[in-house]
Amino acid sequence: MVPNDPTIQLSILQKRHGSPLAGKPGQEKTLKLVKQDFQWSGMTKFIKDYVSSCQQCSRKNNIHHKKLGLLKPLPIPNGPCIFLSMDFITQLPLSNSFNSILVIVDRFSKIAVFIPTMSSIISPDLAHLFIKNIFSRHGLPSRILKISRDLSISYDPETDGQTESVNQILEQYLCMYGSYHQDDWNTWLNLAKFGYNNFDNSSTKQLPCFTVYGRDPQFDSVQITQENPAVKVSTKIQSVQQDVKRELEAAINQFKRYEDKSRGIPPDFNPGDMV
């Protein structure tokens, strides 16, 4: 029976937990090693506290608890082209002197723009591309999410899921229609944009192009006449955008419920706490 002396107890733990012969085992294994030869009052709690405070163990052990922090979805915009997300696809084969694609997606309508560029682009040139392709058509957005340079086109849901999923669709399109050497991809970007913006979006249940413009894009030159087209289009756009907002809220709530199953509520820390 070990006396109630922390110095002696620590000396035992340093040998049964910290020495190379012990190999810094976890709490239960350390407890079993100590119990082989020693006993003292409050030993279990003392050992668990000691092992949990071991900095080397904290650094080497994998974290097995849930990811801390419940999902906090981004706010839903009130209309198109208010909140955009941007991403770079880089390290592509040279195509007409371009090696990257700037992907811009509207978080409300999901309408997308694919712009060929260079990975070495600097801020003034990026601003010029933005003015030419976005500002000149839709004005200045209230918010832009995530400007980054991804080294591949592969899907990564841990980053910005919206632009990453669009990247995946764009990759599939370019693989299907581009040349064998993949050196003509820049010539397909406008057609890829047309095709993507004419896809029914899984979140909004609408075509991105229809959400913004109130009509489906035409594939041929057939003319379809309507009575009071401006009035009908305006009313249709308002109705569609209300539906889009409801669908986005439902999709976000569903995704949050799914994500929160694998997440835990973060603990509250106070000044002086050991973390």
Coordinates of C-alpha atoms in Angstrom, one line a residue:
M1 CA 0.0 0.0 0.0
V2 CA 1.5 3.3 -1.2
P3 CA 1.4 6.1 1.4
N4 CA -0.7 9.2 0.6
D5 CA 2.4 11.1 -0.7
P6 CA 2.0 12.7 -4.2
T7 CA 5.8 12.6 -4.7
I8 CA 5.9 8.9 -4.4
Q9 CA 2.8 8.4 -6.5
L10 CA 4.2 10.6 -9.3
S11 CA 7.4 8.7 -9.2
I12 CA 5.5 5.4 -9.7
L13 CA 3.5 6.9 -12.6
Q14 CA 6.6 8.2 -14.3
K15 CA 8.0 4.7 -14.5
R16 CA 4.7 2.9 -15.3
H17 CA 3.5 5.5 -17.9
G18 CA 6.4 7.7 -19.0
S19 CA 9.3 5.3 -19.3
P20 CA 10.3 3.7 -22.7
L21 CA 9.4 0.3 -21.1
A22 CA 5.8 1.5 -20.6
G23 CA 5.5 3.3 -23.8
K24 CA 3.0 5.9 -22.5
P25 CA -0.2 3.8 -22.6
G26 CA -3.7 5.1 -22.2
Q27 CA -5.5 5.6 -18.9
E28 CA -6.9 2.1 -18.5
K29 CA -3.6 0.3 -19.5
T30 CA -1.6 2.6 -17.2
L31 CA -4.0 1.8 -14.3
K32 CA -3.5 -1.9 -14.9
L33 CA 0.3 -1.6 -15.0
V34 CA 0.3 0.3 -11.7
K35 CA -2.2 -2.2 -10.1
Q36 CA 0.2 -5.0 -10.8
D37 CA 2.4 -3.9 -7.8
F38 CA 0.8 -0.9 -6.1
Q39 CA -2.4 0.4 -4.5
W40 CA -3.4 3.6 -2.8
S41 CA -6.5 5.5 -2.0
G42 CA -7.9 7.5 -4.9
M43 CA -5.5 5.8 -7.3
T44 CA -7.9 5.5 -10.2
K45 CA -8.7 9.2 -10.4
F46 CA -5.1 10.2 -9.8
I47 CA -3.9 8.1 -12.7
K48 CA -6.6 9.2 -15.1
D49 CA -5.9 12.9 -14.3
Y50 CA -2.2 12.3 -14.7
V51 CA -2.6 10.6 -18.1
S52 CA -5.1 13.1 -19.4
S53 CA -2.7 15.9 -18.6
C54 CA 0.3 14.3 -20.4
Q55 CA 1.2 16.7 -23.2
Q56 CA 3.0 14.1 -25.2
C57 CA 0.0 11.8 -25.2
S58 CA -2.3 14.6 -26.2
R59 CA 0.0 15.4 -29.2
K60 CA 0.4 11.8 -30.4
N61 CA -3.1 10.4 -29.8
N62 CA -5.8 10.7 -32.5
I63 CA -8.9 12.6 -31.5
H64 CA -11.8 10.2 -31.4
H65 CA -14.6 12.5 -30.2
K66 CA -17.1 14.1 -32.5
K67 CA -16.1 17.3 -34.3
L68 CA -16.9 20.1 -31.9
G69 CA -19.3 22.8 -32.9
L70 CA -22.7 22.5 -34.5
L71 CA -23.1 23.5 -38.1
K72 CA -23.9 27.2 -38.6
P73 CA -25.3 27.6 -42.1
L74 CA -24.6 30.7 -44.1
P75 CA -27.6 33.1 -44.4
I76 CA -29.8 32.6 -47.4
P77 CA -29.6 35.7 -49.8
N78 CA -32.8 37.5 -50.6
G79 CA -32.2 37.3 -54.3
P80 CA -29.8 36.5 -57.1
C81 CA -26.2 37.8 -57.3
I82 CA -26.1 39.2 -53.8
F83 CA -23.9 36.6 -52.2
L84 CA -21.3 34.9 -54.5
S85 CA -18.8 32.1 -53.9
M86 CA -15.5 32.0 -55.8
D87 CA -12.9 29.3 -56.3
F88 CA -9.9 28.6 -58.5
I89 CA -9.2 25.3 -60.4
T90 CA -5.4 25.3 -61.0
Q91 CA -2.6 23.2 -62.5
L92 CA -4.6 22.4 -65.7
P93 CA -2.9 21.7 -69.0
L94 CA -2.1 24.8 -71.0
S95 CA -5.0 25.8 -73.2
N96 CA -4.6 28.9 -75.3
S97 CA -2.1 30.2 -72.7
F98 CA -4.5 29.5 -69.8
N99 CA -3.9 27.0 -67.0
S100 CA -6.6 27.8 -64.5
I101 CA -10.4 28.4 -64.2
L102 CA -12.0 31.0 -62.0
V103 CA -15.4 29.5 -60.9
I104 CA -18.0 32.0 -59.6
V105 CA -21.4 30.7 -58.3
D106 CA -24.4 32.7 -57.0
R107 CA -25.5 31.2 -53.7
F108 CA -29.2 32.0 -54.4
S109 CA -29.9 31.0 -58.0
K110 CA -26.8 28.7 -58.3
I111 CA -26.0 30.3 -61.7
A112 CA -22.3 29.9 -62.5
V113 CA -19.6 31.5 -64.5
F114 CA -16.4 29.8 -65.7
I115 CA -13.6 32.1 -66.6
P116 CA -10.2 31.0 -68.0
T117 CA -7.2 32.6 -66.4
M118 CA -3.7 31.9 -65.1
S119 CA -2.6 30.6 -61.7
S120 CA -0.2 33.6 -61.4
I121 CA -3.1 36.1 -61.6
I122 CA -2.7 39.1 -59.3
S123 CA -5.3 41.2 -57.5
P124 CA -5.7 44.0 -60.2
D125 CA -6.2 41.4 -62.9
L126 CA -8.7 39.4 -60.8
A127 CA -10.6 42.6 -60.2
H128 CA -10.7 43.2 -64.0
L129 CA -12.1 39.7 -64.6
F130 CA -14.7 40.3 -61.9
I131 CA -15.8 43.7 -63.4
K132 CA -16.0 42.2 -66.9
N133 CA -17.9 39.1 -66.1
I134 CA -20.0 39.9 -63.0
F135 CA -20.2 43.6 -62.1
S136 CA -21.0 44.7 -65.7
R137 CA -24.0 42.3 -65.7
H138 CA -25.2 42.1 -62.2
G139 CA -23.7 44.9 -60.2
L140 CA -21.6 44.6 -57.0
P141 CA -22.6 41.7 -54.6
S142 CA -23.0 42.3 -50.9
R143 CA -20.6 39.4 -50.0
I144 CA -18.1 37.1 -51.6
L145 CA -17.2 33.7 -50.0
K146 CA -13.8 32.1 -50.2
I147 CA -11.3 33.1 -52.8
S148 CA -8.7 30.3 -52.8
R149 CA -6.5 28.4 -55.2
D150 CA -7.3 24.7 -55.1
L151 CA -4.5 22.5 -56.5
S152 CA -6.9 20.0 -58.0
I153 CA -10.4 19.8 -59.3
S154 CA -11.5 17.0 -57.0
Y155 CA -14.5 17.3 -54.8
D156 CA -13.9 18.2 -51.2
P157 CA -17.1 18.8 -49.1
E158 CA -15.1 20.1 -46.2
T159 CA -14.4 23.3 -48.0
D160 CA -17.0 25.4 -49.8
G161 CA -19.4 22.7 -50.9
Q162 CA -21.2 24.8 -53.5
T163 CA -18.2 25.8 -55.7
E164 CA -16.5 22.4 -55.1
S165 CA -19.5 20.5 -56.4
V166 CA -19.7 22.8 -59.4
N167 CA -16.0 22.1 -60.0
Q168 CA -16.8 18.4 -60.1
I169 CA -19.6 18.9 -62.7
L170 CA -17.3 21.1 -64.8
E171 CA -14.5 18.5 -64.7
Q172 CA -16.9 15.8 -65.9
Y173 CA -18.1 18.0 -68.8
L174 CA -14.5 18.9 -69.9
C175 CA -13.5 15.2 -69.7
M176 CA -16.4 14.2 -72.0
Y177 CA -16.1 16.9 -74.6
G178 CA -12.4 18.0 -74.5
S179 CA -9.7 16.6 -76.6
Y180 CA -7.6 13.5 -75.6
H181 CA -4.7 15.8 -74.5
Q182 CA -7.1 18.1 -72.6
D183 CA -5.4 21.1 -74.1
D184 CA -8.6 22.7 -75.6
W185 CA -10.6 23.0 -72.4
N186 CA -10.9 26.8 -72.5
T187 CA -12.9 26.6 -75.8
W188 CA -15.6 24.6 -74.0
L189 CA -16.1 26.8 -71.0
N190 CA -18.9 28.9 -72.4
L191 CA -20.8 25.8 -73.6
A192 CA -20.2 24.2 -70.2
K193 CA -21.6 27.3 -68.5
F194 CA -24.7 27.2 -70.7
G195 CA -25.2 23.5 -69.9
Y196 CA -24.7 23.9 -66.2
N197 CA -27.0 26.9 -65.9
N198 CA -29.7 24.9 -67.7
F199 CA -29.5 22.0 -65.2
D200 CA -32.2 21.5 -62.6
N201 CA -30.5 22.3 -59.3
S202 CA -31.0 19.8 -56.5
S203 CA -31.2 22.4 -53.8
T204 CA -33.4 25.0 -55.5
K205 CA -35.4 22.6 -57.7
Q206 CA -35.1 25.2 -60.4
L207 CA -32.9 25.9 -63.4
P208 CA -30.3 28.6 -62.4
C209 CA -30.9 30.5 -65.6
F210 CA -34.7 30.4 -65.1
T211 CA -34.4 31.7 -61.5
V212 CA -32.5 34.8 -62.7
Y213 CA -34.1 35.5 -66.1
G214 CA -37.6 34.0 -65.7
R215 CA -37.3 31.9 -68.9
D216 CA -35.6 28.8 -70.2
P217 CA -32.7 29.3 -72.6
Q218 CA -33.5 28.3 -76.2
F219 CA -31.6 25.6 -77.9
D220 CA -32.7 26.6 -81.4
S221 CA -34.2 29.6 -83.4
V222 CA -37.8 28.7 -82.9
Q223 CA -39.7 31.8 -81.8
I224 CA -42.4 31.5 -79.1
T225 CA -44.7 34.5 -78.8
Q226 CA -46.5 35.4 -75.6
E227 CA -49.1 38.0 -74.6
N228 CA -47.7 40.7 -72.3
P229 CA -44.4 38.8 -72.0
A230 CA -42.8 41.4 -69.7
V231 CA -45.6 41.3 -67.2
K232 CA -45.7 37.5 -67.2
V233 CA -41.9 37.2 -66.9
S234 CA -41.8 39.7 -64.0
T235 CA -44.6 37.8 -62.1
K236 CA -42.9 34.5 -62.9
I237 CA -39.5 35.6 -61.6
Q238 CA -41.0 36.8 -58.3
S239 CA -42.9 33.5 -57.8
V240 CA -39.8 31.3 -58.8
Q241 CA -37.5 33.2 -56.4
Q242 CA -39.9 32.8 -53.5
D243 CA -40.0 29.0 -54.3
V244 CA -36.2 29.0 -54.5
K245 CA -35.8 30.6 -51.0
R246 CA -38.2 28.0 -49.5
E247 CA -36.3 25.1 -51.2
L248 CA -32.9 26.5 -50.0
E249 CA -34.2 26.8 -46.4
A250 CA -35.4 23.2 -46.5
A251 CA -32.1 21.9 -48.1
I252 CA -30.0 23.8 -45.6
N253 CA -32.1 22.6 -42.6
Q254 CA -31.8 19.0 -43.9
F255 CA -28.1 19.3 -44.3
K256 CA -27.6 20.8 -40.9
R257 CA -29.6 17.9 -39.2
Y258 CA -27.4 15.4 -41.0
E259 CA -24.1 17.2 -40.2
D260 CA -25.0 17.8 -36.5
K261 CA -25.4 14.0 -36.0
S262 CA -21.6 13.8 -36.3
R263 CA -20.8 16.9 -34.3
G264 CA -20.8 17.7 -30.6
I265 CA -21.5 20.8 -28.6
P266 CA -18.2 22.6 -27.9
P267 CA -17.2 23.0 -24.2
D268 CA -17.1 26.3 -22.5
F269 CA -13.6 27.4 -21.5
N270 CA -12.7 29.9 -18.8
P271 CA -9.4 31.8 -18.3
G272 CA -6.8 29.5 -16.8
D273 CA -8.4 26.3 -18.0
M274 CA -6.1 23.6 -19.3
V275 CA -7.0 22.8 -22.9

